[in-house]
Amino acid sequence: VEGQDIPAGTYALFMAMQADKATLIFSKQVEAWGSFYYKKEDDVLRVEVQPATLENSVERLKYEFIEHQENYCILALQWEKRSIPFKIEVEVDDIVLKRIREQLISAKGFVSGNLIQASRYFFSKNIHLEEALSWAKKAVDGKPFGQTSFVGYQNLAMGYEKLNQVEKADSTMKIALRNENSLQR
């Protein structure tokens, strides 16, 4: 939040307003009603942000996502003529990688389509290429459910290409094309 690390979890959100800034307070005390039982020792994170003035008044308190990007969003509390925006960043690719690893050790790891999708995600982003290549290989030759399909070999060729293994990429793509041509007869 605003460039500061905070562990994944559930938090109460408090705001301390000053004339020219707002302090966002994330508290581990999530059961207390309102600020009546607020204790500073329960703070997990405090960050300062700049409030903004709204053109139109907001009658009822609301939280609105005012910007969305792949790895972050900006959430704003809006009430009356005040907006208190703050940036929330998430390491999406790390979360995806962790979740894929968890899923691929289950029965889902035996489905070639899952391995292809997982590897393509990382090939498209040019990250975790060695691990993605291992999934692409398993999609084609994994026991007992590897599939020697055009899509599987094409994906594997893409992985070799991403890792600058051009000869392997070319020979693998030839296999993919042979498989595709045999299906068209």
Short mmCIF file of C-alpha atoms in Angstrom, two decimals:
data_model
loop_
_atom_site.label_atom_id
_atom_site.label_comp_id
_atom_site.label_asym_id
_atom_site.label_seq_id
_atom_site.Cartn_x
_atom_site.Cartn_y
_atom_site.Cartn_z
CA VAL A 1 0.00 0.00 0.00
CA GLU A 2 1.56 3.28 -1.14
CA GLY A 3 4.87 1.47 -1.65
CA GLN A 4 4.91 -0.11 1.82
CA ASP A 5 4.71 -3.86 2.35
CA ILE A 6 1.79 -5.32 4.25
CA PRO A 7 1.19 -9.04 4.64
CA ALA A 8 -1.88 -10.53 2.97
CA GLY A 9 -4.70 -10.58 5.45
CA THR A 10 -7.78 -8.86 6.82
CA TYR A 11 -7.42 -5.43 8.39
CA ALA A 12 -9.52 -2.64 9.82
CA LEU A 13 -8.94 0.65 8.03
CA PHE A 14 -8.76 3.89 9.98
CA MET A 15 -8.00 7.36 8.64
CA ALA A 16 -6.58 10.27 10.59
CA MET A 17 -7.37 13.50 8.75
CA GLN A 18 -5.24 16.62 8.87
CA ALA A 19 -5.68 19.81 6.84
CA ASP A 20 -3.26 18.81 4.07
CA LYS A 21 -2.83 15.04 4.46
CA ALA A 22 -4.51 11.86 5.60
CA THR A 23 -2.89 9.00 7.49
CA LEU A 24 -4.19 5.57 6.53
CA ILE A 25 -3.97 3.11 9.39
CA PHE A 26 -4.29 -0.63 8.83
CA SER A 27 -5.04 -2.38 12.11
CA LYS A 28 -5.04 -6.06 13.00
CA GLN A 29 -8.02 -5.41 15.32
CA VAL A 30 -10.82 -6.20 12.86
CA GLU A 31 -13.62 -7.00 15.32
CA ALA A 32 -13.89 -3.63 17.07
CA TRP A 33 -16.79 -1.43 16.01
CA GLY A 34 -15.63 1.94 14.76
CA SER A 35 -12.74 3.77 16.36
CA PHE A 36 -14.05 3.43 19.93
CA TYR A 37 -11.62 0.59 20.68
CA TYR A 38 -8.74 1.70 18.46
CA LYS A 39 -5.29 0.97 19.91
CA LYS A 40 -2.10 2.13 18.26
CA GLU A 41 -0.34 -1.11 19.25
CA ASP A 42 -2.66 -2.99 16.85
CA ASP A 43 -1.36 -0.97 13.86
CA VAL A 44 0.16 -3.06 11.10
CA LEU A 45 0.85 -0.20 8.68
CA ARG A 46 0.55 3.59 8.56
CA VAL A 47 0.95 5.58 5.35
CA GLU A 48 0.35 9.22 4.51
CA VAL A 49 -1.55 10.27 1.37
CA GLN A 50 -2.70 13.51 -0.17
CA PRO A 51 -6.47 14.11 -0.17
CA ALA A 52 -8.08 15.62 -3.23
CA THR A 53 -11.11 17.85 -3.64
CA LEU A 54 -14.04 16.44 -5.59
CA GLU A 55 -15.94 18.54 -8.09
CA ASN A 56 -19.29 17.06 -7.09
CA SER A 57 -20.32 16.21 -3.57
CA VAL A 58 -20.73 12.53 -2.65
CA GLU A 59 -23.66 12.23 -0.25
CA ARG A 60 -22.91 8.72 1.06
CA LEU A 61 -19.48 7.44 1.97
CA LYS A 62 -18.11 5.18 -0.75
CA TYR A 63 -14.92 3.47 -1.78
CA GLU A 64 -14.23 3.43 -5.50
CA PHE A 65 -11.48 1.94 -7.65
CA ILE A 66 -10.52 4.98 -9.72
CA GLU A 67 -7.65 3.37 -11.65
CA HIS A 68 -6.94 -0.24 -12.64
CA GLN A 69 -3.66 -1.59 -14.00
CA GLU A 70 -2.21 -5.08 -14.21
CA ASN A 71 -0.21 -4.89 -10.97
CA TYR A 72 -1.94 -2.11 -9.09
CA CYS A 73 -5.11 -0.17 -8.55
CA ILE A 74 -5.96 3.11 -6.88
CA LEU A 75 -8.75 2.96 -4.35
CA ALA A 76 -10.33 6.17 -3.08
CA LEU A 77 -12.56 6.88 -0.13
CA GLN A 78 -15.01 9.54 -1.29
CA TRP A 79 -17.36 11.55 0.87
CA GLU A 80 -18.77 15.02 0.50
CA LYS A 81 -16.11 16.99 -1.41
CA ARG A 82 -13.15 14.85 -0.25
CA SER A 83 -11.38 12.00 -1.97
CA ILE A 84 -8.60 10.08 -0.23
CA PRO A 85 -6.91 7.96 -2.92
CA PHE A 86 -4.29 5.33 -2.20
CA LYS A 87 -2.36 2.92 -4.35
CA ILE A 88 -2.51 -0.85 -3.78
CA GLU A 89 0.16 -2.85 -5.57
CA VAL A 90 0.10 -6.63 -5.95
CA GLU A 91 2.79 -8.91 -7.38
CA VAL A 92 0.33 -10.67 -9.67
CA ASP A 93 2.91 -12.86 -11.42
CA ASP A 94 4.28 -14.14 -8.10
CA ILE A 95 0.76 -14.98 -6.94
CA VAL A 96 -0.01 -16.75 -10.23
CA LEU A 97 3.27 -18.71 -10.06
CA LYS A 98 2.60 -19.85 -6.50
CA ARG A 99 -0.96 -20.91 -7.36
CA ILE A 100 0.11 -22.75 -10.52
CA ARG A 101 2.79 -24.65 -8.60
CA GLU A 102 0.17 -25.68 -6.03
CA GLN A 103 -2.28 -26.81 -8.68
CA LEU A 104 0.23 -28.69 -10.83
CA ILE A 105 1.10 -31.09 -8.02
CA SER A 106 -2.56 -32.14 -7.90
CA ALA A 107 -4.53 -34.06 -10.52
CA LYS A 108 -4.55 -30.86 -12.59
CA GLY A 109 -0.85 -31.43 -13.27
CA PHE A 110 -1.70 -34.47 -15.36
CA VAL A 111 -3.81 -32.47 -17.83
CA SER A 112 -1.73 -31.33 -20.79
CA GLY A 113 -3.98 -28.33 -21.42
CA ASN A 114 -3.28 -27.00 -17.91
CA LEU A 115 0.47 -27.36 -18.42
CA ILE A 116 0.26 -25.59 -21.77
CA GLN A 117 -1.76 -22.71 -20.34
CA ALA A 118 0.58 -22.34 -17.37
CA SER A 119 3.68 -22.29 -19.54
CA ARG A 120 2.13 -19.90 -22.09
CA TYR A 121 1.31 -17.40 -19.35
CA PHE A 122 4.97 -17.13 -18.42
CA PHE A 123 6.27 -17.37 -22.00
CA SER A 124 4.09 -14.39 -22.88
CA LYS A 125 5.60 -12.39 -20.02
CA ASN A 126 9.19 -13.59 -20.53
CA ILE A 127 9.55 -14.63 -16.89
CA HIS A 128 10.18 -17.94 -15.12
CA LEU A 129 11.08 -19.37 -18.52
CA GLU A 130 12.98 -22.47 -17.33
CA GLU A 131 10.09 -23.61 -15.16
CA ALA A 132 7.57 -22.83 -17.89
CA LEU A 133 9.67 -24.88 -20.34
CA SER A 134 9.56 -27.83 -17.94
CA TRP A 135 5.75 -27.63 -17.93
CA ALA A 136 5.68 -27.39 -21.74
CA LYS A 137 7.87 -30.51 -21.97
CA LYS A 138 5.64 -32.40 -19.54
CA ALA A 139 2.56 -31.42 -21.58
CA VAL A 140 4.07 -33.28 -24.54
CA ASP A 141 5.90 -36.21 -22.98
CA GLY A 142 4.66 -36.40 -19.39
CA LYS A 143 3.71 -39.84 -18.14
CA PRO A 144 1.04 -41.07 -18.38
CA PHE A 145 -0.93 -38.27 -20.06
CA GLY A 146 1.43 -36.36 -22.36
CA GLN A 147 -0.22 -35.33 -25.61
CA THR A 148 1.70 -35.15 -28.84
CA SER A 149 -0.56 -32.53 -30.37
CA PHE A 150 0.26 -29.61 -32.64
CA VAL A 151 -0.61 -27.17 -29.85
CA GLY A 152 1.64 -28.94 -27.35
CA TYR A 153 4.64 -29.02 -29.67
CA GLN A 154 4.04 -25.46 -30.87
CA ASN A 155 4.04 -24.31 -27.26
CA LEU A 156 7.21 -26.27 -26.51
CA ALA A 157 8.88 -24.72 -29.58
CA MET A 158 7.90 -21.28 -28.26
CA GLY A 159 9.59 -22.07 -24.96
CA TYR A 160 12.80 -23.15 -26.66
CA GLU A 161 12.73 -19.97 -28.74
CA LYS A 162 12.24 -17.80 -25.64
CA LEU A 163 15.35 -19.42 -24.15
CA ASN A 164 17.34 -18.87 -27.38
CA GLN A 165 17.52 -22.59 -28.10
CA VAL A 166 16.83 -22.00 -31.78
CA GLU A 167 17.77 -25.46 -33.10
CA LYS A 168 15.50 -27.16 -30.57
CA ALA A 169 12.74 -24.66 -31.37
CA ASP A 170 13.03 -25.38 -35.11
CA SER A 171 13.11 -29.18 -34.75
CA THR A 172 10.19 -29.11 -32.30
CA MET A 173 8.16 -26.89 -34.62
CA LYS A 174 8.80 -29.38 -37.45
CA ILE A 175 7.28 -32.09 -35.27
CA ALA A 176 4.30 -29.81 -34.58
CA LEU A 177 3.78 -29.23 -38.30
CA ARG A 178 4.03 -32.96 -39.07
CA ASN A 179 1.36 -33.60 -36.42
CA GLU A 180 -0.85 -30.86 -37.87
CA ASN A 181 -0.42 -32.15 -41.42
CA SER A 182 -1.24 -35.74 -40.40
CA LEU A 183 -4.50 -34.52 -38.85
CA GLN A 184 -5.55 -32.79 -42.06
CA ARG A 185 -5.35 -35.95 -44.21
#
